[in-house]
Amino acid sequence: MASLPALLRLTVFLALLAFLLQPGWFEPLLKPLVQENAPAVYNRGSLFWLTLLHLRTVLAATIAATVVAVSLAILVTREAGAEFLPLSRSLVNIGQTFPPVAVLALAVPIFGFGEKPTLIALFLYGLLPIFENAMTGLTTLPPAVIEAARGAGMTERQRLLQIELPLALPVILTGIRLSVVISLATATIGSTVAAKTLGEVIIAGLQSNNLAFVLQGGLIVAALAVLIHDALQALERALAGRAHVLCLSWLN
C-alpha cells in the first residue's frame, strides 16, 4: 500500500469525516444504487459511532497483541529464553492457522455474543506480524552499537530499554501497521456475532439487497485502513531517523 500524497490524504480524511457526520449530504450520489423507496444512507444506527466502536475494538486487540508479541520476542532474543523460540512461534501462528470465522465459532459458546469473541479473533490474528517484526528488529541491531553499550557498562536491562528497543521500534511498528490494517478489515465479521462494528452496515446491505449500504461500510473501512496505514508509515520514517541518530551517537 503506497503512501498517499499529503493533499490526497487530507481530501480522503475530510470526505470521510463529512460522510460520518453528515451522511445525508451524499444521498444523491448513493440513490442510483438502491431500489425505489429504499434508503440510500444507512439508517439503522449512527455511522459515526459505529466507526468509533470499530476503531475501539481494533485498538484494544492491537494493544494486547503488541504487548504479548513484543514480550515474547524480547524473551526469545535473550540468552535465557532462546530455547522457547519454537514454542513462541507455534503460539503466535495459532491465529494464522485458524480463520477468524473459526475462532469466532469457538469463542462464542465460551464468551457469548458481543465484542469479546471479536477481540480474541483479532488478538490472535495480530500476533504473528508483530512478533516476527519484533524478532527481526531485535536480532538485526548493529553489533558495534551493542558492543559500545556494553563497553559503557550498561546492564542488559539498560541496553534493552535505552538501545535495543528504540533501535528496533521502526521495524516493530511495521508489524503493528500490518496487524492494524488486517484487523480493520477482519473486524467487520465481528458483527456476525453481535459485535458493534462497521460490519453491521455491510450485513444490513446484504440482507436487504441494498448495494449502497454495502458500499458505505466497505468504503469507510477502506478509507480508515489507508489513512491509518499512511499515518503509521510516516511515524515509522520519523522513528527510523531517530534510530539512525542514536546509532551515530554511540558509534562516535
Coordinates of N, CA and C in Angstrom, one line a residue:
M1 N 0.8 -1.2 0.0 CA 0.0 0.0 0.0 C 0.9 1.2 0.0
A2 N 0.8 2.0 -1.1 CA 1.7 3.2 -1.2 C 1.2 4.3 -0.3
S3 N 2.2 5.2 0.0 CA 1.8 6.4 0.8 C 1.1 7.4 0.0
L4 N 0.1 8.0 0.5 CA -0.7 9.0 -0.2 C 0.0 10.3 -0.2
P5 N -0.1 11.1 -1.3 CA 0.3 12.5 -1.2 C -0.5 13.2 -0.1
A6 N 0.2 14.3 0.4 CA -0.5 15.0 1.5 C -1.8 15.6 1.2
L7 N -2.0 16.1 0.0 CA -3.3 16.7 -0.4 C -4.3 15.7 -0.5
L8 N -4.0 14.6 -1.1 CA -5.0 13.5 -1.3 C -5.3 12.9 0.0
R9 N -4.4 12.7 0.9 CA -4.6 12.2 2.3 C -5.6 13.1 3.0
L10 N -5.4 14.4 2.9 CA -6.3 15.4 3.6 C -7.7 15.3 3.0
T11 N -7.8 15.2 1.6 CA -9.1 15.1 1.0 C -9.8 13.9 1.4
V12 N -9.2 12.7 1.5 CA -9.8 11.5 1.9 C -10.3 11.6 3.4
F13 N -9.5 12.2 4.2 CA -9.8 12.4 5.6 C -11.1 13.3 5.8
L14 N -11.1 14.4 5.1 CA -12.2 15.3 5.2 C -13.5 14.7 4.6
A15 N -13.3 14.0 3.5 CA -14.5 13.3 2.9 C -15.1 12.3 3.8
L16 N -14.2 11.5 4.5 CA -14.6 10.5 5.4 C -15.3 11.2 6.6
L17 N -14.7 12.2 7.1 CA -15.3 12.9 8.3 C -16.7 13.5 7.9
A18 N -16.8 14.1 6.8 CA -18.1 14.7 6.3 C -19.1 13.6 6.2
F19 N -18.7 12.5 5.6 CA -19.7 11.4 5.4 C -20.2 10.8 6.8
L20 N -19.3 10.7 7.7 CA -19.7 10.1 9.0 C -20.6 11.1 9.8
L21 N -20.3 12.4 9.7 CA -21.1 13.4 10.5 C -22.3 13.8 9.7
Q22 N -22.3 13.9 8.4 CA -23.5 14.4 7.6 C -23.7 13.4 6.4
P23 N -24.0 12.2 6.7 CA -24.2 11.2 5.6 C -25.3 11.6 4.6
G24 N -26.2 12.4 5.0 CA -27.3 12.9 4.1 C -26.8 13.7 3.0
W25 N -25.7 14.4 3.1 CA -25.1 15.2 2.0 C -24.8 14.3 0.8
F26 N -24.5 13.0 1.1 CA -24.1 12.1 0.0 C -25.2 11.3 -0.6
E27 N -26.4 11.5 -0.1 CA -27.6 10.7 -0.6 C -27.8 10.7 -2.1
P28 N -27.7 11.9 -2.7 CA -27.8 11.9 -4.2 C -26.9 11.0 -4.9
L29 N -25.6 10.9 -4.4 CA -24.6 10.0 -5.1 C -25.0 8.5 -4.9
L30 N -25.6 8.2 -3.8 CA -25.9 6.8 -3.5 C -27.3 6.4 -4.0
K31 N -28.2 7.3 -4.3 CA -29.5 7.0 -4.7 C -29.6 6.0 -5.9
P32 N -28.8 6.2 -6.9 CA -28.9 5.3 -8.1 C -28.5 3.9 -7.8
L33 N -27.9 3.6 -6.6 CA -27.5 2.2 -6.3 C -28.6 1.4 -5.6
V34 N -29.7 2.1 -5.2 CA -30.8 1.4 -4.5 C -32.1 1.3 -5.3
Q35 N -32.9 0.4 -4.8 CA -34.2 0.2 -5.5 C -35.1 1.4 -5.0
E36 N -36.2 1.6 -5.7 CA -37.1 2.7 -5.5 C -37.7 2.6 -4.0
N37 N -37.7 3.7 -3.3 CA -38.2 3.8 -2.0 C -37.2 3.2 -0.9
A38 N -36.1 2.6 -1.3 CA -35.2 2.0 -0.3 C -34.3 3.2 0.1
P39 N -33.8 3.1 1.4 CA -32.9 4.2 1.9 C -31.6 4.1 1.3
A40 N -31.0 5.2 0.9 CA -29.7 5.2 0.3 C -28.6 5.3 1.3
V41 N -28.9 5.9 2.4 CA -27.9 6.1 3.5 C -28.3 5.2 4.7
Y42 N -27.3 4.6 5.3 CA -27.6 3.6 6.4 C -28.4 4.4 7.5
N43 N -29.5 3.8 7.9 CA -30.4 4.4 8.8 C -30.8 3.6 10.0
R44 N -29.9 2.6 10.3 CA -30.2 1.7 11.5 C -29.3 2.0 12.6
G45 N -28.6 3.1 12.6 CA -27.7 3.5 13.6 C -26.8 4.6 13.1
S46 N -26.0 5.1 14.0 CA -25.0 6.2 13.7 C -23.8 5.6 13.1
L47 N -23.5 6.0 11.8 CA -22.2 5.6 11.2 C -21.0 6.1 12.0
F48 N -21.1 7.3 12.6 CA -20.0 7.9 13.3 C -19.7 7.0 14.5
W49 N -20.7 6.6 15.3 CA -20.5 5.8 16.5 C -20.1 4.4 16.2
L50 N -20.6 3.8 15.1 CA -20.2 2.5 14.6 C -18.7 2.5 14.3
T51 N -18.3 3.6 13.6 CA -16.8 3.7 13.3 C -16.0 3.8 14.5
L52 N -16.4 4.6 15.5 CA -15.6 4.7 16.8 C -15.5 3.4 17.5
L53 N -16.7 2.6 17.5 CA -16.7 1.3 18.2 C -15.8 0.3 17.4
H54 N -15.8 0.4 16.1 CA -15.0 -0.4 15.2 C -13.5 -0.1 15.5
L55 N -13.1 1.1 15.6 CA -11.8 1.5 15.9 C -11.4 1.1 17.3
R56 N -12.3 1.2 18.3 CA -12.0 0.8 19.7 C -11.7 -0.7 19.7
T57 N -12.4 -1.5 19.0 CA -12.2 -2.9 19.0 C -10.8 -3.2 18.4
V58 N -10.5 -2.6 17.3 CA -9.2 -2.8 16.7 C -8.1 -2.4 17.6
L59 N -8.2 -1.2 18.2 CA -7.2 -0.6 19.1 C -6.9 -1.6 20.3
A60 N -8.0 -2.0 20.9 CA -7.8 -2.9 22.1 C -7.1 -4.2 21.7
A61 N -7.5 -4.8 20.6 CA -6.9 -6.1 20.2 C -5.5 -5.8 19.8
T62 N -5.2 -4.7 19.1 CA -3.8 -4.4 18.7 C -2.9 -4.2 19.9
I63 N -3.4 -3.4 20.9 CA -2.5 -3.2 22.1 C -2.2 -4.5 22.8
A64 N -3.2 -5.3 23.0 CA -3.0 -6.6 23.6 C -2.0 -7.5 22.8
A65 N -2.2 -7.6 21.5 CA -1.3 -8.4 20.7 C 0.1 -7.8 20.7
T66 N 0.3 -6.5 20.7 CA 1.6 -5.9 20.8 C 2.3 -6.2 22.0
V67 N 1.6 -6.1 23.2 CA 2.2 -6.4 24.5 C 2.7 -7.8 24.5
V68 N 1.9 -8.8 24.1 CA 2.2 -10.2 24.2 C 3.3 -10.5 23.2
A69 N 3.2 -10.0 21.9 CA 4.1 -10.4 20.8 C 5.5 -9.8 21.1
V70 N 5.6 -8.6 21.5 CA 6.9 -7.9 21.8 C 7.5 -8.6 23.0
S71 N 6.7 -8.9 24.0 CA 7.3 -9.5 25.2 C 7.9 -10.9 24.9
L72 N 7.2 -11.7 24.0 CA 7.7 -12.9 23.6 C 9.0 -12.8 22.8
A73 N 9.0 -11.8 21.9 CA 10.2 -11.5 21.1 C 11.4 -11.1 22.0
I74 N 11.1 -10.3 23.0 CA 12.2 -10.0 23.9 C 12.7 -11.2 24.6
L75 N 11.8 -12.0 25.1 CA 12.1 -13.3 25.8 C 13.0 -14.2 25.0
V76 N 12.6 -14.5 23.8 CA 13.4 -15.4 23.0 C 14.7 -14.9 22.4
T77 N 14.8 -13.6 22.4 CA 16.1 -13.0 21.9 C 17.1 -12.8 23.1
R78 N 16.7 -13.2 24.3 CA 17.6 -13.2 25.4 C 18.3 -14.6 25.5
E79 N 19.4 -14.7 26.0 CA 20.1 -16.0 26.1 C 19.3 -17.0 26.9
A80 N 18.7 -16.5 28.0 CA 18.0 -17.4 28.9 C 16.7 -17.9 28.3
G81 N 16.1 -17.2 27.3 CA 14.9 -17.6 26.7 C 14.9 -18.1 25.3
A82 N 16.1 -18.3 24.8 CA 16.3 -18.7 23.4 C 15.6 -20.1 23.1
E83 N 15.6 -20.9 24.1 CA 15.0 -22.3 23.9 C 13.5 -22.2 23.7
F84 N 12.9 -21.1 24.1 CA 11.4 -21.0 23.9 C 11.0 -20.5 22.6
L85 N 12.0 -20.3 21.7 CA 11.6 -19.7 20.3 C 10.6 -20.6 19.6
P86 N 10.9 -22.0 19.5 CA 9.9 -22.8 18.7 C 8.5 -22.8 19.3
L87 N 8.4 -22.8 20.6 CA 7.1 -22.7 21.3 C 6.4 -21.4 21.0
S88 N 7.2 -20.3 21.1 CA 6.6 -19.0 20.9 C 6.1 -18.8 19.4
R89 N 6.9 -19.4 18.5 CA 6.5 -19.3 17.1 C 5.2 -20.1 16.9
S90 N 5.1 -21.2 17.6 CA 3.8 -22.0 17.5 C 2.6 -21.3 18.0
L91 N 2.9 -20.6 19.1 CA 1.8 -19.8 19.8 C 1.3 -18.7 18.9
V92 N 2.2 -17.9 18.3 CA 1.8 -16.8 17.5 C 1.2 -17.2 16.2
N93 N 1.5 -18.4 15.8 CA 0.9 -18.9 14.5 C -0.5 -19.4 14.6
I94 N -1.0 -19.5 15.9 CA -2.3 -20.1 16.1 C -3.3 -19.3 15.3
G95 N -3.2 -17.9 15.4 CA -4.2 -17.1 14.8 C -4.2 -17.2 13.2
Q96 N -3.0 -17.5 12.6 CA -3.0 -17.7 11.2 C -3.4 -19.1 10.8
T97 N -3.4 -20.0 11.7 CA -3.8 -21.4 11.4 C -5.3 -21.5 11.3
F98 N -6.0 -20.8 12.3 CA -7.5 -20.9 12.3 C -8.0 -19.6 11.7
P99 N -8.9 -19.7 10.7 CA -9.5 -18.4 10.2 C -10.3 -17.7 11.3
P100 N -10.4 -16.4 11.2 CA -11.2 -15.6 12.2 C -12.6 -16.1 12.4
V101 N -13.2 -16.6 11.4 CA -14.6 -17.1 11.5 C -14.6 -18.3 12.4
A102 N -13.6 -19.2 12.3 CA -13.5 -20.4 13.1 C -13.2 -20.0 14.6
V103 N -12.4 -19.0 14.8 CA -12.1 -18.5 16.1 C -13.4 -18.0 16.8
L104 N -14.2 -17.2 16.0 CA -15.4 -16.7 16.5 C -16.4 -17.8 16.9
A105 N -16.4 -18.9 16.0 CA -17.3 -20.0 16.3 C -16.9 -20.7 17.6
L106 N -15.6 -20.8 17.8 CA -15.1 -21.5 19.0 C -15.3 -20.6 20.3
A107 N -15.2 -19.3 20.1 CA -15.2 -18.4 21.2 C -16.6 -18.0 21.7
V108 N -17.6 -18.0 20.8 CA -19.0 -17.7 21.2 C -19.6 -18.6 22.2
P109 N -19.4 -19.9 22.1 CA -20.0 -20.7 23.2 C -19.4 -20.5 24.6
I110 N -18.2 -20.0 24.6 CA -17.5 -19.7 25.9 C -17.8 -18.3 26.4
F111 N -17.6 -17.3 25.5 CA -17.7 -16.0 26.0 C -19.1 -15.3 25.6
G112 N -19.9 -16.0 24.9 CA -21.2 -15.4 24.5 C -21.0 -14.5 23.3
F113 N -22.2 -13.9 22.8 CA -22.2 -13.0 21.7 C -21.7 -11.6 22.2
G114 N -21.2 -10.8 21.2 CA -20.7 -9.5 21.6 C -19.3 -9.2 21.1
E115 N -18.6 -8.3 21.8 CA -17.3 -7.9 21.4 C -16.2 -8.9 21.8
K116 N -16.4 -9.6 22.8 CA -15.3 -10.5 23.3 C -14.7 -11.5 22.3
P117 N -15.6 -12.2 21.6 CA -15.1 -13.2 20.6 C -14.3 -12.4 19.5
T118 N -14.8 -11.3 19.1 CA -14.1 -10.5 18.1 C -12.7 -10.1 18.5
L119 N -12.6 -9.6 19.8 CA -11.3 -9.2 20.3 C -10.4 -10.4 20.3
I120 N -10.9 -11.5 20.7 CA -10.0 -12.7 20.7 C -9.5 -13.1 19.3
A121 N -10.4 -13.0 18.4 CA -10.0 -13.4 17.0 C -9.0 -12.4 16.5
L122 N -9.2 -11.1 16.7 CA -8.3 -10.0 16.2 C -6.9 -10.1 16.9
F123 N -7.0 -10.4 18.2 CA -5.8 -10.6 19.0 C -4.9 -11.7 18.5
L124 N -5.5 -12.8 18.3 CA -4.7 -14.0 17.7 C -4.2 -13.7 16.3
Y125 N -5.0 -13.1 15.5 CA -4.7 -12.8 14.1 C -3.5 -11.8 14.1
G126 N -3.4 -10.9 15.1 CA -2.4 -9.8 15.0 C -1.1 -10.2 15.6
L127 N -1.0 -11.4 16.3 CA 0.3 -11.7 16.9 C 1.4 -11.9 16.0
L128 N 1.2 -12.7 14.9 CA 2.3 -13.1 14.0 C 3.1 -12.0 13.4
P129 N 2.4 -11.0 12.7 CA 3.3 -9.9 12.1 C 4.0 -9.1 13.1
I130 N 3.4 -8.9 14.3 CA 4.1 -8.1 15.3 C 5.3 -8.8 15.9
F131 N 5.1 -10.1 16.2 CA 6.2 -11.0 16.7 C 7.3 -11.1 15.8
E132 N 7.0 -11.4 14.5 CA 8.1 -11.6 13.5 C 8.9 -10.3 13.3
N133 N 8.2 -9.2 13.2 CA 8.9 -7.9 13.0 C 9.7 -7.5 14.3
A134 N 9.2 -7.8 15.5 CA 9.9 -7.5 16.7 C 11.2 -8.4 16.8
M135 N 11.1 -9.7 16.4 CA 12.2 -10.6 16.3 C 13.3 -10.0 15.3
T136 N 12.8 -9.6 14.2 CA 13.7 -9.1 13.1 C 14.4 -7.8 13.7
G137 N 13.7 -6.9 14.3 CA 14.2 -5.7 14.8 C 15.3 -5.9 15.9
L138 N 15.0 -6.9 16.8 CA 15.9 -7.1 17.9 C 17.1 -7.9 17.5
T139 N 17.0 -8.7 16.4 CA 18.2 -9.6 16.1 C 19.0 -9.0 14.9
T140 N 18.7 -7.8 14.4 CA 19.5 -7.2 13.3 C 20.0 -5.9 13.7
L141 N 20.2 -5.7 15.0 CA 20.8 -4.4 15.5 C 22.3 -4.3 15.2
P142 N 22.8 -3.1 14.9 CA 24.2 -3.0 14.6 C 25.1 -3.5 15.8
P143 N 25.9 -4.6 15.5 CA 26.7 -5.1 16.6 C 27.7 -4.1 17.3
A144 N 28.2 -3.1 16.5 CA 29.1 -2.1 17.0 C 28.4 -1.3 18.1
V145 N 27.1 -1.0 17.9 CA 26.4 -0.2 18.9 C 26.2 -1.0 20.1
I146 N 25.8 -2.3 20.0 CA 25.6 -3.1 21.2 C 26.9 -3.2 22.0
E147 N 28.0 -3.4 21.3 CA 29.3 -3.5 21.9 C 29.7 -2.2 22.6
A148 N 29.4 -1.1 22.0 CA 29.7 0.2 22.6 C 28.9 0.4 23.9
A149 N 27.6 -0.1 23.9 CA 26.8 0.0 25.1 C 27.4 -0.9 26.2
R150 N 27.8 -2.1 25.8 CA 28.4 -3.0 26.8 C 29.7 -2.3 27.4
G151 N 30.5 -1.8 26.5 CA 31.7 -1.1 26.9 C 31.5 0.0 27.8
A152 N 30.3 0.7 27.7 CA 30.0 1.8 28.6 C 29.5 1.3 29.9
G153 N 29.4 0.0 30.1 CA 29.0 -0.5 31.4 C 27.5 -0.6 31.6
M154 N 26.7 -0.6 30.5 CA 25.2 -0.7 30.7 C 24.8 -2.1 31.0
T155 N 23.9 -2.3 31.8 CA 23.3 -3.6 32.2 C 22.5 -4.1 31.0
E156 N 22.1 -5.4 31.0 CA 21.3 -5.9 29.9 C 19.9 -5.2 29.9
R157 N 19.4 -4.9 31.1 CA 18.1 -4.2 31.1 C 18.2 -2.8 30.5
Q158 N 19.3 -2.1 30.8 CA 19.5 -0.8 30.3 C 19.7 -0.8 28.8
R159 N 20.5 -1.8 28.3 CA 20.7 -1.9 26.9 C 19.3 -2.1 26.2
L160 N 18.5 -3.0 26.8 CA 17.2 -3.3 26.2 C 16.3 -2.0 26.1
L161 N 16.2 -1.3 27.2 CA 15.3 -0.2 27.2 C 15.9 1.1 26.5
Q162 N 17.2 1.3 26.6 CA 17.7 2.5 26.0 C 18.3 2.4 24.7
I163 N 18.7 1.1 24.3 CA 19.3 1.0 23.0 C 18.5 0.0 22.0
E164 N 18.3 -1.2 22.5 CA 17.7 -2.2 21.6 C 16.3 -1.8 21.2
L165 N 15.4 -1.6 22.1 CA 14.0 -1.3 21.8 C 13.9 0.0 20.9
P166 N 14.6 1.1 21.3 CA 14.5 2.3 20.5 C 15.0 2.1 19.0
L167 N 16.0 1.3 18.9 CA 16.5 1.0 17.5 C 15.6 0.1 16.7
A168 N 15.0 -0.9 17.5 CA 14.1 -1.8 16.8 C 12.7 -1.3 16.6
L169 N 12.4 -0.2 17.2 CA 11.0 0.3 17.2 C 10.4 0.6 15.8
P170 N 11.2 1.1 14.8 CA 10.6 1.3 13.5 C 10.2 0.0 12.8
V171 N 11.0 -1.1 13.0 CA 10.6 -2.4 12.5 C 9.4 -3.0 13.2
I172 N 9.4 -2.8 14.5 CA 8.3 -3.3 15.3 C 7.0 -2.6 14.8
L173 N 7.1 -1.3 14.6 CA 5.9 -0.5 14.2 C 5.4 -1.0 12.8
T174 N 6.3 -1.5 12.0 CA 5.9 -2.0 10.7 C 5.0 -3.2 10.9
G175 N 5.3 -4.1 11.9 CA 4.5 -5.2 12.2 C 3.1 -4.8 12.8
I176 N 3.2 -3.7 13.6 CA 1.9 -3.2 14.2 C 1.0 -2.6 13.1
R177 N 1.7 -2.0 12.1 CA 0.9 -1.4 11.0 C 0.2 -2.5 10.2
L178 N 0.9 -3.5 9.9 CA 0.3 -4.7 9.2 C -0.8 -5.3 10.0
S179 N -0.6 -5.4 11.3 CA -1.7 -6.0 12.1 C -2.9 -5.1 12.1
V180 N -2.7 -3.8 12.2 CA -3.9 -2.9 12.3 C -4.7 -2.9 11.0
V181 N -4.0 -2.9 9.9 CA -4.7 -2.9 8.6 C -5.5 -4.2 8.4
I182 N -4.9 -5.3 8.8 CA -5.6 -6.6 8.7 C -6.8 -6.6 9.7
S183 N -6.6 -6.1 10.9 CA -7.7 -6.1 11.9 C -8.8 -5.2 11.5
L184 N -8.5 -4.1 10.8 CA -9.6 -3.2 10.4 C -10.6 -3.9 9.5
A185 N -10.0 -4.7 8.6 CA -10.9 -5.4 7.6 C -11.6 -6.6 8.3
T186 N -10.8 -7.3 9.1 CA -11.3 -8.5 9.7 C -12.4 -8.2 10.8
A187 N -12.3 -7.1 11.4 CA -13.2 -6.7 12.5 C -14.7 -6.7 12.0
T188 N -14.9 -6.5 10.7 CA -16.2 -6.4 10.2 C -17.0 -7.7 10.4
I189 N -16.3 -8.9 10.4 CA -17.0 -10.1 10.6 C -17.5 -10.3 12.1
G190 N -17.0 -9.4 12.9 CA -17.5 -9.4 14.3 C -19.0 -9.2 14.4
S191 N -19.5 -8.5 13.5 CA -21.0 -8.2 13.5 C -21.8 -9.4 13.3
T192 N -21.2 -10.5 12.8 CA -22.0 -11.7 12.7 C -22.3 -12.3 14.1
V193 N -21.5 -11.9 15.1 CA -21.7 -12.4 16.5 C -22.1 -11.2 17.4
A194 N -22.8 -10.2 16.8 CA -23.4 -9.1 17.6 C -22.4 -8.1 18.1
A195 N -21.2 -8.1 17.6 CA -20.2 -7.0 18.0 C -20.6 -5.7 17.2
K196 N -20.4 -4.6 17.8 CA -20.7 -3.3 17.2 C -19.5 -2.9 16.3
T197 N -19.6 -3.2 15.0 CA -18.6 -2.8 14.1 C -19.2 -2.3 12.8
L198 N -18.4 -1.9 11.9 CA -19.0 -1.4 10.6 C -19.5 -2.6 9.8
G199 N -19.2 -3.8 10.2 CA -19.8 -5.0 9.5 C -21.3 -4.9 9.6
E200 N -21.9 -4.2 10.6 CA -23.4 -4.1 10.6 C -23.9 -3.5 9.4
V201 N -23.2 -2.5 8.9 CA -23.7 -1.8 7.7 C -23.6 -2.7 6.5
I202 N -22.5 -3.5 6.4 CA -22.4 -4.4 5.2 C -23.4 -5.5 5.3
I203 N -23.6 -6.1 6.5 CA -24.5 -7.2 6.6 C -26.0 -6.7 6.4
A204 N -26.3 -5.5 6.8 CA -27.6 -4.9 6.6 C -27.9 -4.8 5.1
G205 N -26.8 -4.4 4.4 CA -26.9 -4.2 2.9 C -27.1 -5.5 2.2
L206 N -26.4 -6.6 2.7 CA -26.5 -7.9 2.0 C -27.9 -8.5 2.3
Q207 N -28.4 -8.3 3.5 CA -29.7 -8.8 3.9 C -30.9 -8.2 3.1
S208 N -30.7 -6.9 2.9 CA -31.8 -6.1 2.2 C -31.5 -5.9 0.7
N209 N -30.5 -6.5 0.2 CA -30.1 -6.3 -1.2 C -29.9 -4.8 -1.5
N210 N -29.2 -4.1 -0.6 CA -29.0 -2.7 -0.7 C -27.5 -2.4 -1.0
L211 N -27.2 -2.2 -2.2 CA -25.8 -2.1 -2.6 C -25.2 -0.8 -2.0
A212 N -26.0 0.2 -1.7 CA -25.5 1.5 -1.1 C -24.9 1.2 0.3
F213 N -25.7 0.4 1.1 CA -25.2 0.1 2.4 C -23.9 -0.7 2.4
V214 N -23.8 -1.7 1.5 CA -22.6 -2.5 1.4 C -21.4 -1.6 1.0
L215 N -21.7 -0.7 0.1 CA -20.6 0.3 -0.4 C -20.2 1.2 0.7
Q216 N -21.1 1.7 1.5 CA -20.8 2.6 2.6 C -19.9 1.9 3.6
G217 N -20.3 0.7 4.1 CA -19.5 0.0 5.0 C -18.1 -0.3 4.5
G218 N -18.0 -0.8 3.3 CA -16.7 -1.1 2.7 C -15.8 0.1 2.5
L219 N -16.4 1.2 2.0 CA -15.6 2.4 1.7 C -15.1 3.0 3.0
I220 N -15.9 3.0 4.1 CA -15.4 3.6 5.4 C -14.2 2.8 5.9
V221 N -14.3 1.4 5.9 CA -13.2 0.6 6.3 C -12.0 0.8 5.5
A222 N -12.2 0.9 4.2 CA -11.0 1.1 3.3 C -10.4 2.4 3.5
A223 N -11.2 3.5 3.7 CA -10.6 4.8 4.0 C -9.8 4.8 5.3
L224 N -10.4 4.2 6.3 CA -9.7 4.1 7.6 C -8.4 3.3 7.5
A225 N -8.4 2.2 6.7 CA -7.2 1.4 6.5 C -6.1 2.2 5.8
V226 N -6.4 3.0 4.8 CA -5.5 3.7 4.0 C -4.9 4.9 4.9
L227 N -5.8 5.6 5.6 CA -5.3 6.7 6.4 C -4.4 6.3 7.6
I228 N -4.9 5.2 8.3 CA -4.1 4.7 9.4 C -2.8 4.1 9.0
H229 N -2.8 3.4 7.9 CA -1.6 2.8 7.3 C -0.6 4.0 7.0
D230 N -1.1 5.0 6.3 CA -0.2 6.1 5.9 C 0.3 6.9 7.2
A231 N -0.5 7.1 8.2 CA 0.0 7.7 9.4 C 1.0 6.9 10.1
L232 N 0.8 5.6 10.2 CA 1.8 4.8 10.9 C 3.1 4.7 10.1
Q233 N 3.0 4.7 8.8 CA 4.2 4.7 7.9 C 5.0 5.9 8.1
A234 N 4.3 7.1 8.2 CA 5.0 8.3 8.4 C 5.7 8.3 9.8
L235 N 5.1 7.7 10.8 CA 5.7 7.6 12.1 C 6.9 6.7 12.1
E236 N 6.8 5.6 11.3 CA 8.0 4.7 11.1 C 9.2 5.5 10.6
R237 N 9.0 6.3 9.6 CA 10.1 7.1 9.0 C 10.7 8.0 10.0
A238 N 9.8 8.7 10.8 CA 10.4 9.6 11.9 C 11.2 8.8 12.9
L239 N 10.7 7.6 13.3 CA 11.4 6.8 14.3 C 12.7 6.2 13.7
A240 N 12.7 5.9 12.4 CA 13.9 5.4 11.7 C 15.0 6.5 11.7
G241 N 14.5 7.7 11.5 CA 15.5 8.8 11.6 C 16.1 9.0 12.9
R242 N 15.3 8.9 14.0 CA 15.8 9.0 15.4 C 16.7 7.8 15.7
A243 N 16.4 6.6 15.2 CA 17.2 5.5 15.4 C 18.6 5.6 14.8
H244 N 18.6 6.2 13.6 CA 19.9 6.5 12.9 C 20.7 7.5 13.7
V245 N 20.1 8.5 14.2 CA 20.8 9.5 15.0 C 21.4 8.8 16.3
L246 N 20.6 7.9 16.9 CA 21.1 7.2 18.1 C 22.3 6.3 17.8
C247 N 22.2 5.6 16.6 CA 23.4 4.8 16.2 C 24.6 5.6 16.1
L248 N 24.5 6.7 15.4 CA 25.6 7.6 15.1 C 26.2 8.1 16.5
S249 N 25.3 8.4 17.4 CA 25.8 9.0 18.7 C 26.6 7.9 19.4
W250 N 26.2 6.6 19.3 CA 27.0 5.6 20.0 C 28.3 5.2 19.3
L251 N 28.2 5.3 18.0 CA 29.4 4.9 17.2 C 30.5 6.0 17.2
N252 N 30.0 7.3 17.5 CA 31.0 8.4 17.5 C 31.4 8.7 19.0

